[in-house]
């Protein structure tokens, strides 16, 4: 019998990681995960870049590196990702992290003590909820609609709870697919200055836009220096490469760097060098041009399937990008029973509850992913799920 820490005993295993086991069964259609399509991976290009990088046996690529990150990648990120979006940064504003996840953990760790209060969206990314729970942070949920976090509710909660930080996923949010409107982005940056709290802007999906016009980041409106922007190569190059970026005031980056030294010293240099080359060879725009029509077709197949296979009156989000669609069933429907029937029908989704700090707010909600399966599989999966939900509706009505 081992005696584990209170911190780890507070946590339940991540339900999505657990359902990866069911996803391994090929008879199941998974609308559950958050994986980018494996069709999007550029195997040949990455192989070519890696072998060219290693050809001259450069010791630096396999040696320990500095914690702040591989300088060519920090420079390439500024030039190819920030500047085209109208953002300016120096090297001391950039820390390379091991996935966006590490930037998140570091940002929460450097600003928050146990018992501090953070405002979060309801619902939000469950990886962040796990981290907040692990760190013993008190969370207060802010309401959302199709335009993201409701800033009137946000201001109300700021006045009531005097939070140290706000965590937000402004673009194609996980799990809802909602995007924070331009006006609300400006308002969030303004409130951060006015009330003096930190905004952790987690934006890994912003470049996965299949319709509509891009929006500026919250960080673009940051006059107080209180916004920490987190980004990731996971959804635009490949998650297995484990490269993310934190962009903030130099003083914040220094502290995040110390936090990262506690975790892993530095992000694998070879991964960073591959990303730097990928960006410097100008490959990202072409890659996004190739993947956008594929994801758009998958998204449209999923949205069209609601009308074809689902009972009338089901609410769902209509995102213009990202990986997820959020579904709200009438509150009296038993989502756990629907989940069981869906597994029997060989279609997987994620129930809404784990995305809420206060699970009583979840009602009968669920998250669907459209990025990991081709359109014919999405259509079949939605047909199976529509049948399960239609039968549950009929049972409820009888
Ligand atoms: C909102 C959000 N933030 C962060 C992450 C972590 O991404 P990674 O660590 O792969 O960059 C994810 C992954 O799904 C996510 O959805």
Tab-separated table of C-alpha atoms and ligand atoms in Angstrom:
chain	number	residue	atom	x	y	z
A	1	UNK	CA	0.000	0.000	0.000
A	2	UNK	CA	1.448	3.323	-1.018
A	3	UNK	CA	0.568	6.658	0.490
A	4	UNK	CA	0.165	9.090	-2.388
A	5	UNK	CA	0.016	12.869	-2.085
A	6	UNK	CA	-3.285	14.689	-1.498
A	7	UNK	CA	-2.599	16.562	-4.747
A	8	UNK	CA	-2.601	13.431	-6.872
A	9	UNK	CA	-5.373	11.740	-4.911
A	10	UNK	CA	-7.675	14.696	-5.725
A	11	UNK	CA	-7.472	13.887	-9.456
A	12	UNK	CA	-9.496	11.491	-11.532
A	13	UNK	CA	-7.794	10.064	-14.664
A	14	UNK	CA	-8.480	12.182	-17.750
A	15	UNK	CA	-11.622	10.638	-19.314
A	16	UNK	CA	-10.422	11.244	-22.845
A	17	UNK	CA	-7.092	9.507	-22.229
A	18	UNK	CA	-9.106	6.632	-20.701
A	19	UNK	CA	-11.411	6.400	-23.709
A	20	UNK	CA	-8.343	6.106	-25.985
A	21	UNK	CA	-8.590	2.421	-25.057
A	22	UNK	CA	-12.062	2.187	-26.683
A	23	UNK	CA	-10.824	4.272	-29.624
A	24	UNK	CA	-8.302	1.527	-30.382
A	25	UNK	CA	-11.132	-0.854	-31.393
A	26	UNK	CA	-11.576	-0.407	-35.189
A	27	UNK	CA	-15.310	-1.252	-35.044
A	28	UNK	CA	-15.856	1.964	-33.052
A	29	UNK	CA	-16.180	5.325	-34.775
A	30	UNK	CA	-14.575	7.877	-32.525
A	31	UNK	CA	-16.027	11.361	-32.311
A	32	UNK	CA	-14.382	11.518	-28.886
A	33	UNK	CA	-10.716	12.501	-29.081
A	34	UNK	CA	-9.049	15.802	-29.865
A	35	UNK	CA	-6.528	14.520	-32.359
A	36	UNK	CA	-5.693	16.328	-35.559
A	37	UNK	CA	-6.156	14.166	-38.642
A	38	UNK	CA	-3.251	11.839	-39.320
A	39	UNK	CA	-3.789	12.771	-42.999
A	40	UNK	CA	-2.532	16.223	-42.068
A	41	UNK	CA	0.921	15.021	-41.018
A	42	UNK	CA	3.746	15.867	-43.432
A	43	UNK	CA	5.814	12.698	-43.013
A	44	UNK	CA	8.100	13.215	-46.014
A	45	UNK	CA	8.828	16.846	-45.224
A	46	UNK	CA	9.562	16.141	-41.569
A	47	UNK	CA	11.761	13.180	-42.473
A	48	UNK	CA	13.662	15.306	-45.004
A	49	UNK	CA	14.141	18.191	-42.574
A	50	UNK	CA	15.273	15.864	-39.765
A	51	UNK	CA	17.814	14.060	-41.919
A	52	UNK	CA	19.198	17.326	-43.320
A	53	UNK	CA	19.465	18.747	-39.809
A	54	UNK	CA	21.341	15.703	-38.537
A	55	UNK	CA	23.518	15.178	-41.620
A	56	UNK	CA	26.469	17.269	-40.430
A	57	UNK	CA	26.302	15.638	-36.975
A	58	UNK	CA	25.663	18.960	-35.218
A	59	UNK	CA	26.304	18.274	-31.546
A	60	UNK	CA	24.002	21.090	-30.437
A	61	UNK	CA	20.911	19.266	-31.669
A	62	UNK	CA	21.496	16.291	-29.402
A	63	UNK	CA	23.186	18.142	-26.544
A	64	UNK	CA	21.468	19.902	-23.613
A	65	UNK	CA	20.021	23.234	-24.724
A	66	UNK	CA	19.027	26.440	-22.963
A	67	UNK	CA	15.683	26.523	-21.155
A	68	UNK	CA	14.342	29.564	-23.042
A	69	UNK	CA	14.383	27.565	-26.268
A	70	UNK	CA	16.250	27.096	-29.554
A	71	UNK	CA	16.907	30.660	-30.737
A	72	UNK	CA	16.171	29.984	-34.423
A	73	UNK	CA	12.723	28.748	-33.392
A	74	UNK	CA	12.048	31.737	-31.145
A	75	UNK	CA	13.028	34.015	-34.050
A	76	UNK	CA	10.998	32.019	-36.583
A	77	UNK	CA	7.926	32.097	-34.331
A	78	UNK	CA	8.122	35.881	-34.084
A	79	UNK	CA	8.680	36.312	-37.837
A	80	UNK	CA	6.269	33.723	-39.243
A	81	UNK	CA	3.488	33.540	-36.637
A	82	UNK	CA	3.357	36.728	-34.555
A	83	UNK	CA	4.329	39.382	-37.113
A	84	UNK	CA	1.864	38.296	-39.833
A	85	UNK	CA	-0.835	38.722	-37.158
A	86	UNK	CA	0.378	42.243	-36.370
A	87	UNK	CA	2.062	41.335	-33.048
A	88	UNK	CA	5.543	42.469	-32.099
A	89	UNK	CA	7.932	40.682	-29.745
A	90	UNK	CA	11.599	40.394	-28.878
A	91	UNK	CA	13.393	37.166	-28.015
A	92	UNK	CA	13.001	37.883	-24.304
A	93	UNK	CA	9.208	37.781	-24.728
A	94	UNK	CA	9.271	34.186	-25.956
A	95	UNK	CA	9.685	30.872	-24.138
A	96	UNK	CA	9.513	27.576	-26.026
A	97	UNK	CA	7.523	25.019	-24.036
A	98	UNK	CA	6.980	21.280	-24.302
A	99	UNK	CA	3.527	21.509	-25.870
A	100	UNK	CA	1.054	24.204	-24.935
A	101	UNK	CA	0.290	22.084	-21.857
A	102	UNK	CA	3.599	22.947	-20.263
A	103	UNK	CA	3.100	26.665	-20.876
A	104	UNK	CA	-0.220	26.346	-19.099
A	105	UNK	CA	1.180	24.498	-16.107
A	106	UNK	CA	4.079	26.947	-15.837
A	107	UNK	CA	1.792	30.002	-16.119
A	108	UNK	CA	-0.589	28.686	-13.454
A	109	UNK	CA	2.376	27.781	-11.215
A	110	UNK	CA	4.125	31.144	-11.393
A	111	UNK	CA	1.068	33.254	-10.627
A	112	UNK	CA	-1.080	31.190	-8.288
A	113	UNK	CA	-0.799	30.031	-4.718
A	114	UNK	CA	-2.934	27.260	-3.287
A	115	UNK	CA	-6.353	28.698	-2.435
A	116	UNK	CA	-6.166	31.577	-4.945
A	117	UNK	CA	-9.132	32.199	-7.208
A	118	UNK	CA	-9.102	31.881	-11.002
A	119	UNK	CA	-11.942	32.648	-13.368
A	120	UNK	CA	-12.541	30.034	-16.052
A	121	UNK	CA	-15.058	29.483	-18.811
A	122	UNK	CA	-17.890	27.056	-18.185
A	123	UNK	CA	-17.197	24.643	-19.827
A	124	UNK	CA	-13.420	24.617	-20.394
A	125	UNK	CA	-10.469	22.389	-21.391
A	126	UNK	CA	-10.324	19.484	-19.000
A	127	UNK	CA	-6.511	19.336	-18.991
A	128	UNK	CA	-6.534	22.794	-17.410
A	129	UNK	CA	-9.172	21.741	-14.890
A	130	UNK	CA	-6.893	18.877	-13.856
A	131	UNK	CA	-3.954	21.262	-13.408
A	132	UNK	CA	-6.033	23.719	-11.388
A	133	UNK	CA	-7.257	20.935	-9.159
A	134	UNK	CA	-3.711	19.573	-8.769
A	135	UNK	CA	-2.461	23.019	-7.719
A	136	UNK	CA	-5.341	23.471	-5.260
A	137	UNK	CA	-6.763	26.529	-7.021
A	138	UNK	CA	-10.266	27.752	-6.368
A	139	UNK	CA	-12.195	28.216	-9.663
A	140	UNK	CA	-15.169	30.414	-10.455
A	141	UNK	CA	-17.010	29.744	-13.707
A	142	UNK	CA	-17.954	32.492	-16.157
A	143	UNK	CA	-20.968	31.958	-18.418
A	144	UNK	CA	-20.581	31.588	-22.182
A	145	UNK	CA	-22.680	31.973	-25.300
A	146	UNK	CA	-21.903	31.548	-29.031
A	147	UNK	CA	-19.644	34.645	-28.802
A	148	UNK	CA	-17.516	33.126	-26.049
A	149	UNK	CA	-17.249	34.282	-22.465
A	150	UNK	CA	-19.973	36.776	-21.491
A	151	UNK	CA	-17.982	39.824	-20.436
A	152	UNK	CA	-20.793	41.316	-18.309
A	153	UNK	CA	-20.806	38.134	-16.249
A	154	UNK	CA	-16.992	38.251	-16.227
A	155	UNK	CA	-16.946	41.762	-14.758
A	156	UNK	CA	-19.549	40.801	-12.187
A	157	UNK	CA	-17.415	37.841	-11.070
A	158	UNK	CA	-14.245	39.971	-11.005
A	159	UNK	CA	-15.970	42.381	-8.592
A	160	UNK	CA	-17.276	39.540	-6.443
A	161	UNK	CA	-14.154	37.343	-6.299
A	162	UNK	CA	-11.129	39.583	-6.951
A	163	UNK	CA	-9.427	36.822	-8.990
A	164	UNK	CA	-5.676	36.595	-9.557
A	165	UNK	CA	-6.146	35.282	-13.086
A	166	UNK	CA	-8.537	34.481	-15.884
A	167	UNK	CA	-8.048	31.429	-18.098
A	168	UNK	CA	-9.644	31.632	-21.533
A	169	UNK	CA	-9.547	29.744	-24.848
A	170	UNK	CA	-10.776	32.527	-27.123
A	171	UNK	CA	-10.818	30.815	-30.528
A	172	UNK	CA	-12.774	27.651	-31.446
A	173	UNK	CA	-12.846	26.809	-27.789
A	174	UNK	CA	-12.356	23.305	-26.455
A	175	UNK	CA	-14.971	21.876	-25.869
A	176	UNK	CA	-17.618	24.226	-27.362
A	177	UNK	CA	-16.110	25.506	-30.625
A	178	UNK	CA	-17.269	29.022	-29.560
A	179	UNK	CA	-15.122	32.034	-30.523
A	180	UNK	CA	-14.814	35.182	-28.421
A	181	UNK	CA	-16.061	38.183	-30.423
A	182	UNK	CA	-13.838	41.145	-31.272
A	183	UNK	CA	-15.600	43.461	-28.815
A	184	UNK	CA	-15.243	40.934	-26.008
A	185	UNK	CA	-11.539	40.418	-26.779
A	186	UNK	CA	-10.967	44.145	-26.351
A	187	UNK	CA	-13.054	44.152	-23.172
A	188	UNK	CA	-11.097	41.264	-21.602
A	189	UNK	CA	-7.780	43.087	-22.215
A	190	UNK	CA	-9.254	46.314	-20.815
A	191	UNK	CA	-10.619	44.585	-17.679
A	192	UNK	CA	-7.214	42.933	-17.050
A	193	UNK	CA	-5.635	46.392	-16.922
A	194	UNK	CA	-8.454	47.978	-14.944
A	195	UNK	CA	-8.708	45.311	-12.237
A	196	UNK	CA	-5.092	44.082	-12.346
A	197	UNK	CA	-5.386	40.359	-12.984
A	198	UNK	CA	-3.472	38.049	-15.331
A	199	UNK	CA	-5.140	36.710	-18.478
A	200	UNK	CA	-3.918	33.318	-19.657
A	201	UNK	CA	-4.941	33.309	-23.310
A	202	UNK	CA	-4.691	29.714	-24.531
A	203	UNK	CA	-5.013	29.839	-28.320
A	204	UNK	CA	-3.923	26.532	-29.922
A	205	UNK	CA	-6.784	26.480	-32.462
A	206	UNK	CA	-6.594	30.026	-33.900
A	207	UNK	CA	-4.962	28.955	-37.184
A	208	UNK	CA	-7.505	26.186	-37.837
A	209	UNK	CA	-10.086	28.489	-39.450
A	210	UNK	CA	-12.212	27.040	-42.257
A	211	UNK	CA	-14.749	29.871	-42.662
A	212	UNK	CA	-15.072	33.571	-41.765
A	213	UNK	CA	-12.386	36.119	-40.970
A	214	UNK	CA	-9.527	35.767	-38.449
A	215	UNK	CA	-9.775	37.816	-35.255
A	216	UNK	CA	-6.924	39.550	-33.413
A	217	UNK	CA	-5.724	37.889	-30.227
A	218	UNK	CA	-6.539	39.333	-26.785
A	219	UNK	CA	-2.771	39.863	-26.471
A	220	UNK	CA	-2.977	42.339	-29.405
A	221	UNK	CA	-5.041	44.640	-27.153
A	222	UNK	CA	-2.846	44.148	-24.090
A	223	UNK	CA	-1.789	47.585	-22.816
A	224	UNK	CA	-1.229	46.529	-19.204
A	225	UNK	CA	1.226	43.676	-19.951
A	226	UNK	CA	-1.081	41.339	-18.042
A	227	UNK	CA	-1.815	38.935	-20.909
A	228	UNK	CA	0.168	35.693	-21.262
A	229	UNK	CA	-0.490	34.136	-24.660
A	230	UNK	CA	0.036	30.404	-25.146
A	231	UNK	CA	0.325	28.742	-28.493
A	232	UNK	CA	1.132	25.272	-29.784
A	233	UNK	CA	2.460	23.495	-32.855
A	234	UNK	CA	0.330	20.451	-31.939
A	235	UNK	CA	-2.645	21.236	-34.140
A	236	UNK	CA	-0.784	22.921	-36.997
A	237	UNK	CA	2.299	20.687	-37.397
A	238	UNK	CA	1.884	17.593	-35.190
A	239	UNK	CA	1.148	16.972	-31.494
A	240	UNK	CA	3.859	14.301	-31.210
A	241	UNK	CA	6.507	16.933	-31.825
A	242	UNK	CA	5.562	18.500	-28.424
A	243	UNK	CA	6.396	22.136	-29.127
A	244	UNK	CA	4.499	25.105	-27.727
A	245	UNK	CA	5.224	28.779	-27.125
A	246	UNK	CA	4.541	31.276	-24.356
A	247	UNK	CA	4.504	34.979	-25.313
A	248	UNK	CA	4.494	37.548	-22.495
A	249	UNK	CA	6.350	40.452	-20.868
A	250	UNK	CA	10.050	39.654	-20.331
A	251	UNK	CA	9.666	39.648	-16.531
A	252	UNK	CA	6.956	36.984	-16.795
A	253	UNK	CA	9.009	34.929	-19.288
A	254	UNK	CA	11.925	34.891	-16.803
A	255	UNK	CA	9.700	33.381	-14.128
A	256	UNK	CA	8.139	30.893	-16.564
A	257	UNK	CA	11.695	29.867	-17.489
A	258	UNK	CA	12.504	29.101	-13.844
A	259	UNK	CA	9.269	27.073	-13.593
A	260	UNK	CA	10.263	25.140	-16.722
A	261	UNK	CA	13.680	24.425	-15.206
A	262	UNK	CA	11.823	22.534	-12.452
A	263	UNK	CA	9.951	20.482	-15.025
A	264	UNK	CA	12.214	19.420	-17.897
A	265	UNK	CA	15.217	21.788	-18.326
A	266	UNK	CA	14.334	22.351	-21.981
A	267	UNK	CA	12.110	21.179	-24.826
A	268	UNK	CA	13.784	18.547	-27.082
A	269	UNK	CA	16.110	20.514	-29.365
A	270	UNK	CA	15.563	18.281	-32.379
A	271	UNK	CA	11.798	18.936	-32.236
A	272	UNK	CA	12.426	22.656	-31.918
A	273	UNK	CA	14.888	22.667	-34.827
A	274	UNK	CA	12.402	20.791	-37.046
A	275	UNK	CA	9.724	23.388	-36.248
A	276	UNK	CA	12.153	26.248	-36.908
A	277	UNK	CA	13.067	24.829	-40.324
A	278	UNK	CA	9.423	24.158	-41.119
A	279	UNK	CA	8.535	27.781	-40.428
A	280	UNK	CA	11.648	29.252	-42.080
A	281	UNK	CA	11.073	27.255	-45.274
A	282	UNK	CA	7.661	28.952	-45.432
A	283	UNK	CA	5.818	25.619	-45.267
A	284	UNK	CA	3.083	26.545	-42.785
A	285	UNK	CA	0.806	28.627	-45.079
A	286	UNK	CA	0.773	25.888	-47.753
A	287	UNK	CA	0.101	23.244	-45.117
A	288	UNK	CA	-2.870	25.199	-43.775
A	289	UNK	CA	-4.160	25.742	-47.325
A	290	UNK	CA	-4.087	21.974	-47.880
A	291	UNK	CA	-5.641	20.956	-44.562
A	292	UNK	CA	-8.351	23.637	-44.385
A	293	UNK	CA	-10.580	22.192	-47.168
A	294	UNK	CA	-10.275	18.716	-45.618
A	295	UNK	CA	-11.328	19.901	-42.151
A	296	UNK	CA	-14.047	22.140	-43.631
A	297	UNK	CA	-15.581	19.108	-45.393
A	298	UNK	CA	-15.468	17.108	-42.141
A	299	UNK	CA	-17.056	19.948	-40.161
A	300	UNK	CA	-19.804	20.433	-42.769
A	301	UNK	CA	-20.537	16.697	-42.797
A	302	UNK	CA	-21.012	16.793	-39.038
A	303	UNK	CA	-23.191	19.926	-39.069
A	304	UNK	CA	-25.359	18.569	-41.934
A	305	UNK	CA	-25.830	15.294	-40.064
A	306	UNK	CA	-27.794	16.999	-37.271
A	307	UNK	CA	-30.621	17.810	-39.711
A	308	UNK	CA	-30.444	14.347	-41.302
A	309	UNK	CA	-30.274	12.084	-38.266
A	310	UNK	CA	-31.135	13.929	-35.044
A	311	UNK	CA	-34.513	14.835	-33.549
A	312	UNK	CA	-35.562	18.473	-33.986
A	313	UNK	CA	-34.792	20.885	-31.184
A	314	UNK	CA	-31.265	19.762	-30.355
A	315	UNK	CA	-28.927	22.713	-29.829
A	316	UNK	CA	-25.406	22.557	-31.184
A	317	UNK	CA	-22.586	25.001	-31.853
A	318	UNK	CA	-21.717	25.976	-35.439
A	319	UNK	CA	-17.991	26.668	-35.270
A	320	UNK	CA	-16.005	28.193	-38.125
A	321	UNK	CA	-12.881	26.208	-37.249
A	322	UNK	CA	-11.106	24.153	-34.615
A	323	UNK	CA	-11.868	20.521	-33.892
A	324	UNK	CA	-15.092	20.388	-31.864
A	325	UNK	CA	-18.875	20.764	-31.917
A	326	UNK	CA	-20.792	21.089	-28.646
A	327	UNK	CA	-24.243	19.583	-28.249
A	328	UNK	CA	-26.944	20.416	-25.687
A	329	UNK	CA	-29.747	17.895	-25.239
A	330	UNK	CA	-32.851	18.699	-23.203
A	331	UNK	CA	-31.767	18.782	-19.556
A	332	UNK	CA	-33.870	15.828	-18.436
A	333	UNK	CA	-32.138	13.366	-20.765
A	334	UNK	CA	-29.819	10.857	-19.130
A	335	UNK	CA	-26.470	11.455	-20.839
A	336	UNK	CA	-24.786	8.518	-19.096
A	337	UNK	CA	-27.429	6.149	-20.459
A	338	UNK	CA	-27.014	7.687	-23.944
A	339	UNK	CA	-23.238	7.220	-23.653
A	340	UNK	CA	-23.693	3.520	-22.794
A	341	UNK	CA	-26.051	2.983	-25.746
A	342	UNK	CA	-23.675	4.861	-28.049
A	343	UNK	CA	-20.776	2.594	-27.039
A	344	UNK	CA	-23.023	-0.425	-27.804
A	345	UNK	CA	-23.772	1.179	-31.206
A	346	UNK	CA	-19.991	1.627	-31.764
A	347	UNK	CA	-19.836	5.393	-31.714
A	348	UNK	CA	-17.857	7.351	-29.109
A	349	UNK	CA	-18.215	10.887	-27.788
A	350	UNK	CA	-17.224	12.702	-24.598
A	351	UNK	CA	-19.875	13.639	-22.035
A	352	UNK	CA	-19.956	17.323	-21.084
A	353	UNK	CA	-19.546	16.986	-17.291
A	354	UNK	CA	-15.733	16.616	-17.110
A	355	UNK	CA	-15.373	19.982	-18.869
A	356	UNK	CA	-17.080	21.787	-15.978
A	357	UNK	CA	-15.493	22.781	-12.670
A	358	UNK	CA	-18.993	22.693	-11.239
A	359	UNK	CA	-20.360	19.541	-12.864
A	360	UNK	CA	-23.917	20.470	-11.860
A	361	UNK	CA	-23.780	23.110	-14.644
A	362	UNK	CA	-23.255	20.436	-17.305
A	363	UNK	CA	-26.873	19.432	-17.934
A	364	UNK	CA	-27.096	16.935	-20.803
A	365	UNK	CA	-24.187	18.104	-22.911
A	366	UNK	CA	-21.611	16.363	-25.042
A	367	UNK	CA	-18.556	17.133	-27.156
A	368	UNK	CA	-18.053	15.808	-30.664
A	369	UNK	CA	-14.784	15.841	-32.594
A	370	UNK	CA	-14.765	16.077	-36.396
A	371	UNK	CA	-11.041	16.250	-37.157
A	372	UNK	CA	-9.947	12.665	-36.664
A	373	UNK	CA	-12.277	10.805	-39.082
A	374	UNK	CA	-12.994	11.195	-42.814
A	375	UNK	CA	-16.460	12.475	-43.897
A	376	UNK	CA	-17.948	9.009	-44.591
A	377	UNK	CA	-17.016	7.831	-41.079
A	378	UNK	CA	-18.348	11.041	-39.514
A	379	UNK	CA	-21.627	10.600	-41.396
A	380	UNK	CA	-21.924	6.978	-40.238
A	381	UNK	CA	-20.963	7.872	-36.662
A	382	UNK	CA	-23.538	10.682	-36.588
A	383	UNK	CA	-26.165	8.322	-38.036
A	384	UNK	CA	-25.469	5.860	-35.199
A	385	UNK	CA	-25.505	8.595	-32.574
A	386	UNK	CA	-28.635	10.200	-34.054
A	387	UNK	CA	-30.419	6.830	-33.789
A	388	UNK	CA	-29.400	6.412	-30.130
A	389	UNK	CA	-30.581	9.939	-29.279
A	390	UNK	CA	-33.818	9.570	-31.287
A	391	UNK	CA	-34.610	6.350	-29.404
A	392	UNK	CA	-33.880	8.056	-26.083
A	393	UNK	CA	-36.240	10.896	-27.096
A	394	UNK	CA	-38.971	8.447	-28.041
A	395	UNK	CA	-38.546	6.521	-24.780
A	396	UNK	CA	-38.792	9.761	-22.815
A	397	UNK	CA	-41.953	10.770	-24.722
A	398	UNK	CA	-43.695	7.390	-24.297
B	1	LIG	C1	-7.353	24.339	-25.093
B	1	LIG	C2	-6.144	23.483	-25.100
B	1	LIG	N1	-5.022	23.928	-24.554
B	1	LIG	C3	-3.901	23.188	-24.544
B	1	LIG	C4	-3.874	21.936	-25.100
B	1	LIG	C5	-2.597	21.142	-25.019
B	1	LIG	O1	-2.003	20.998	-26.237
B	1	LIG	P1	-0.489	20.588	-26.443
B	1	LIG	O2	0.143	20.349	-25.135
B	1	LIG	O3	-0.514	19.375	-27.298
B	1	LIG	O4	0.113	21.762	-27.152
B	1	LIG	C6	-5.031	21.412	-25.690
B	1	LIG	C7	-5.017	20.072	-26.268
B	1	LIG	O5	-5.973	19.527	-26.739
B	1	LIG	C8	-6.195	22.210	-25.690
B	1	LIG	O6	-7.334	21.782	-26.221
